[in-house]
């Protein structure tokens, strides 16, 4: 869904549930269909405060962190 901004907030990030989904993986032996864990990230923001490029960069950075997460790393 689309997260709704509550004033005076200027942005909100919604995080969906992690689900198993089929996805195409590129391998050295060709493309294969595999089951991957996936989730949706949705960012809503006030364009008077946050530029679209900056908002997109933020979501991409969050996604990169989540995709590279090491479960064995201590917090």
GROMACS .gro file of N, CA and C in nm:
model
  225
    1UNK      N    1   0.081  -0.118   0.000
    1UNK     CA    2   0.000   0.000   0.000
    1UNK      C    3   0.086   0.125   0.000
    2UNK      N    4   0.021   0.235   0.000
    2UNK     CA    5   0.089   0.364   0.001
    2UNK      C    6   0.082   0.424   0.141
    3UNK      N    7   0.197   0.450   0.203
    3UNK     CA    8   0.196   0.511   0.336
    3UNK      C    9   0.147   0.656   0.327
    4UNK      N   10   0.072   0.697   0.427
    4UNK     CA   11   0.016   0.832   0.432
    4UNK      C   12   0.097   0.916   0.529
    5UNK      N   13   0.138   1.033   0.483
    5UNK     CA   14   0.216   1.124   0.566
    5UNK      C   15   0.122   1.197   0.662
    6UNK      N   16   0.158   1.198   0.789
    6UNK     CA   17   0.083   1.273   0.890
    6UNK      C   18   0.161   1.400   0.923
    7UNK      N   19   0.100   1.515   0.902
    7UNK     CA   20   0.166   1.642   0.932
    7UNK      C   21   0.200   1.647   1.080
    8UNK      N   22   0.312   1.697   1.124
    8UNK     CA   23   0.412   1.772   1.050
    8UNK      C   24   0.524   1.685   0.991
    9UNK      N   25   0.505   1.554   0.982
    9UNK     CA   26   0.607   1.469   0.921
    9UNK      C   27   0.624   1.506   0.775
   10UNK      N   28   0.743   1.477   0.721
   10UNK     CA   29   0.767   1.506   0.579
   10UNK      C   30   0.790   1.379   0.498
   11UNK      N   31   0.806   1.264   0.565
   11UNK     CA   32   0.827   1.139   0.492
   11UNK      C   33   0.789   1.021   0.581
   12UNK      N   34   0.755   0.910   0.515
   12UNK     CA   35   0.725   0.787   0.587
   12UNK      C   36   0.764   0.670   0.498
   13UNK      N   37   0.827   0.570   0.559
   13UNK     CA   38   0.870   0.450   0.488
   13UNK      C   39   0.786   0.332   0.536
   14UNK      N   40   0.720   0.265   0.443
   14UNK     CA   41   0.642   0.145   0.476
   14UNK      C   42   0.723   0.023   0.435
   15UNK      N   43   0.722  -0.078   0.520
   15UNK     CA   44   0.797  -0.201   0.495
   15UNK      C   45   0.697  -0.316   0.495
   16UNK      N   46   0.692  -0.390   0.385
   16UNK     CA   47   0.601  -0.503   0.373
   16UNK      C   48   0.657  -0.628   0.437
   17UNK      N   49   0.574  -0.730   0.444
   17UNK     CA   50   0.616  -0.859   0.500
   17UNK      C   51   0.714  -0.929   0.406
   18UNK      N   52   0.804  -1.005   0.463
   18UNK     CA   53   0.897  -1.086   0.383
   18UNK      C   54   0.823  -1.211   0.339
   19UNK      N   55   0.823  -1.234   0.207
   19UNK     CA   56   0.755  -1.351   0.150
   19UNK      C   57   0.847  -1.419   0.050
   20UNK      N   58   0.826  -1.549   0.032
   20UNK     CA   59   0.900  -1.623  -0.069
   20UNK      C   60   0.831  -1.605  -0.204
   21UNK      N   61   0.909  -1.566  -0.306
   21UNK     CA   62   0.856  -1.543  -0.440
   21UNK      C   63   0.951  -1.601  -0.544
   22UNK      N   64   0.897  -1.646  -0.659
   22UNK     CA   65   0.986  -1.690  -0.767
   22UNK      C   66   1.055  -1.569  -0.830
   23UNK      N   67   1.181  -1.587  -0.866
   23UNK     CA   68   1.258  -1.480  -0.928
   23UNK      C   69   1.357  -1.540  -1.027
   24UNK      N   70   1.391  -1.464  -1.130
   24UNK     CA   71   1.491  -1.508  -1.227
   24UNK      C   72   1.628  -1.468  -1.175
   25UNK      N   73   1.719  -1.565  -1.167
   25UNK     CA   74   1.856  -1.540  -1.126
   25UNK      C   75   1.948  -1.562  -1.245
   26UNK      N   76   2.039  -1.469  -1.268
   26UNK     CA   77   2.137  -1.484  -1.374
   26UNK      C   78   2.258  -1.557  -1.319
   27UNK      N   79   2.294  -1.669  -1.379
   27UNK     CA   80   2.411  -1.746  -1.338
   27UNK      C   81   2.504  -1.761  -1.457
   28UNK      N   82   2.623  -1.812  -1.433
   28UNK     CA   83   2.718  -1.834  -1.543
   28UNK      C   84   2.670  -1.943  -1.638
   29UNK      N   85   2.574  -2.023  -1.596
   29UNK     CA   86   2.518  -2.130  -1.679
   29UNK      C   87   2.385  -2.088  -1.743
   30UNK      N   88   2.347  -1.963  -1.729
   30UNK     CA   89   2.222  -1.914  -1.785
   30UNK      C   90   2.124  -1.874  -1.676
   31UNK      N   91   2.009  -1.829  -1.718
   31UNK     CA   92   1.906  -1.786  -1.623
   31UNK      C   93   1.834  -1.906  -1.563
   32UNK      N   94   1.804  -1.896  -1.433
   32UNK     CA   95   1.727  -2.000  -1.364
   32UNK      C   96   1.619  -1.932  -1.280
   33UNK      N   97   1.512  -2.004  -1.257
   33UNK     CA   98   1.406  -1.955  -1.168
   33UNK      C   99   1.430  -2.015  -1.031
   34UNK      N  100   1.434  -1.929  -0.930
   34UNK     CA  101   1.460  -1.973  -0.793
   34UNK      C  102   1.363  -1.904  -0.699
   35UNK      N  103   1.347  -1.960  -0.582
   35UNK     CA  104   1.263  -1.900  -0.478
   35UNK      C  105   1.352  -1.807  -0.395
   36UNK      N  106   1.309  -1.681  -0.384
   36UNK     CA  107   1.384  -1.581  -0.308
   36UNK      C  108   1.293  -1.517  -0.205
   37UNK      N  109   1.353  -1.466  -0.099
   37UNK     CA  110   1.278  -1.387  -0.001
   37UNK      C  111   1.270  -1.244  -0.055
   38UNK      N  112   1.147  -1.190  -0.059
   38UNK     CA  113   1.127  -1.055  -0.111
   38UNK      C  114   1.031  -0.978  -0.021
   39UNK      N  115   1.041  -0.846  -0.029
   39UNK     CA  116   0.951  -0.758   0.044
   39UNK      C  117   0.938  -0.627  -0.033
   40UNK      N  118   0.834  -0.552  -0.002
   40UNK     CA  119   0.814  -0.423  -0.065
   40UNK      C  120   0.858  -0.312   0.030
   41UNK      N  121   0.923  -0.210  -0.027
   41UNK     CA  122   0.953  -0.086   0.043
   41UNK      C  123   0.877   0.024  -0.030
   42UNK      N  124   0.808   0.108   0.044
   42UNK     CA  125   0.732   0.217  -0.018
   42UNK      C  126   0.758   0.345   0.061
   43UNK      N  127   0.804   0.447  -0.009
   43UNK     CA  128   0.836   0.575   0.055
   43UNK      C  129   0.742   0.683   0.003
   44UNK      N  130   0.676   0.752   0.094
   44UNK     CA  131   0.597   0.871   0.059
   44UNK      C  132   0.665   0.990   0.125
   45UNK      N  133   0.670   1.101   0.053
   45UNK     CA  134   0.734   1.219   0.111
   45UNK      C  135   0.675   1.345   0.050
   46UNK      N  136   0.693   1.454   0.122
   46UNK     CA  137   0.646   1.585   0.080
   46UNK      C  138   0.748   1.640  -0.021
   47UNK      N  139   0.707   1.656  -0.147
   47UNK     CA  140   0.798   1.702  -0.251
   47UNK      C  141   0.842   1.847  -0.232
   48UNK      N  142   0.779   1.918  -0.142
   48UNK     CA  143   0.826   2.053  -0.111
   48UNK      C  144   0.953   2.048  -0.028
   49UNK      N  145   0.977   1.934   0.038
   49UNK     CA  146   1.092   1.920   0.128
   49UNK      C  147   1.196   1.823   0.072
   50UNK      N  148   1.150   1.712   0.016
   50UNK     CA  149   1.240   1.607  -0.033
   50UNK      C  150   1.229   1.598  -0.185
   51UNK      N  151   1.342   1.612  -0.254
   51UNK     CA  152   1.348   1.600  -0.399
   51UNK      C  153   1.330   1.453  -0.440
   52UNK      N  154   1.267   1.427  -0.553
   52UNK     CA  155   1.243   1.291  -0.600
   52UNK      C  156   1.370   1.209  -0.614
   53UNK      N  157   1.477   1.270  -0.661
   53UNK     CA  158   1.605   1.200  -0.676
   53UNK      C  159   1.660   1.157  -0.540
   54UNK      N  160   1.651   1.244  -0.442
   54UNK     CA  161   1.698   1.212  -0.307
   54UNK      C  162   1.613   1.102  -0.245
   55UNK      N  163   1.482   1.109  -0.263
   55UNK     CA  164   1.393   1.005  -0.210
   55UNK      C  165   1.424   0.869  -0.272
   56UNK      N  166   1.444   0.866  -0.403
   56UNK     CA  167   1.479   0.741  -0.471
   56UNK      C  168   1.613   0.686  -0.426
   57UNK      N  169   1.710   0.774  -0.408
   57UNK     CA  170   1.843   0.732  -0.360
   57UNK      C  171   1.834   0.672  -0.220
   58UNK      N  172   1.751   0.732  -0.136
   58UNK     CA  173   1.734   0.680   0.000
   58UNK      C  174   1.677   0.539  -0.001
   59UNK      N  175   1.570   0.517  -0.079
   59UNK     CA  176   1.509   0.384  -0.085
   59UNK      C  177   1.608   0.283  -0.142
   60UNK      N  178   1.683   0.321  -0.245
   60UNK     CA  179   1.783   0.231  -0.304
   60UNK      C  180   1.888   0.193  -0.200
   61UNK      N  181   1.932   0.289  -0.118
   61UNK     CA  182   2.034   0.264  -0.016
   61UNK      C  183   1.981   0.169   0.092
   62UNK      N  184   1.857   0.190   0.136
   62UNK     CA  185   1.795   0.100   0.234
   62UNK      C  186   1.786  -0.040   0.176
   63UNK      N  187   1.742  -0.051   0.050
   63UNK     CA  188   1.730  -0.181  -0.015
   63UNK      C  189   1.867  -0.249  -0.025
   64UNK      N  190   1.971  -0.173  -0.060
   64UNK     CA  191   2.106  -0.229  -0.069
   64UNK      C  192   2.151  -0.285   0.066
   65UNK      N  193   2.127  -0.210   0.174
   65UNK     CA  194   2.164  -0.258   0.307
   65UNK      C  195   2.091  -0.388   0.340
   66UNK      N  196   1.963  -0.394   0.312
   66UNK     CA  197   1.885  -0.514   0.343
   66UNK      C  198   1.928  -0.633   0.258
   67UNK      N  199   1.960  -0.609   0.131
   67UNK     CA  200   2.001  -0.718   0.043
   67UNK      C  201   2.137  -0.775   0.081
   68UNK      N  202   2.222  -0.694   0.143
   68UNK     CA  203   2.357  -0.738   0.179
   68UNK      C  204   2.369  -0.772   0.327
   69UNK      N  205   2.259  -0.780   0.397
   69UNK     CA  206   2.261  -0.803   0.542
   69UNK      C  207   2.327  -0.935   0.575
   70UNK      N  208   2.417  -0.935   0.671
   70UNK     CA  209   2.485  -1.055   0.718
   70UNK      C  210   2.419  -1.098   0.849
   71UNK      N  211   2.349  -1.211   0.846
   71UNK     CA  212   2.278  -1.258   0.965
   71UNK      C  213   2.372  -1.294   1.079
   72UNK      N  214   2.497  -1.320   1.049
   72UNK     CA  215   2.594  -1.359   1.152
   72UNK      C  216   2.663  -1.239   1.215
   73UNK      N  217   2.639  -1.119   1.162
   73UNK     CA  218   2.703  -0.999   1.215
   73UNK      C  219   2.639  -0.960   1.347
   74UNK      N  220   2.724  -0.925   1.444
   74UNK     CA  221   2.673  -0.879   1.573
   74UNK      C  222   2.628  -0.735   1.561
   75UNK      N  223   2.519  -0.705   1.632
   75UNK     CA  224   2.466  -0.568   1.630
   75UNK      C  225   2.517  -0.493   1.750
   0.00000   0.00000   0.00000
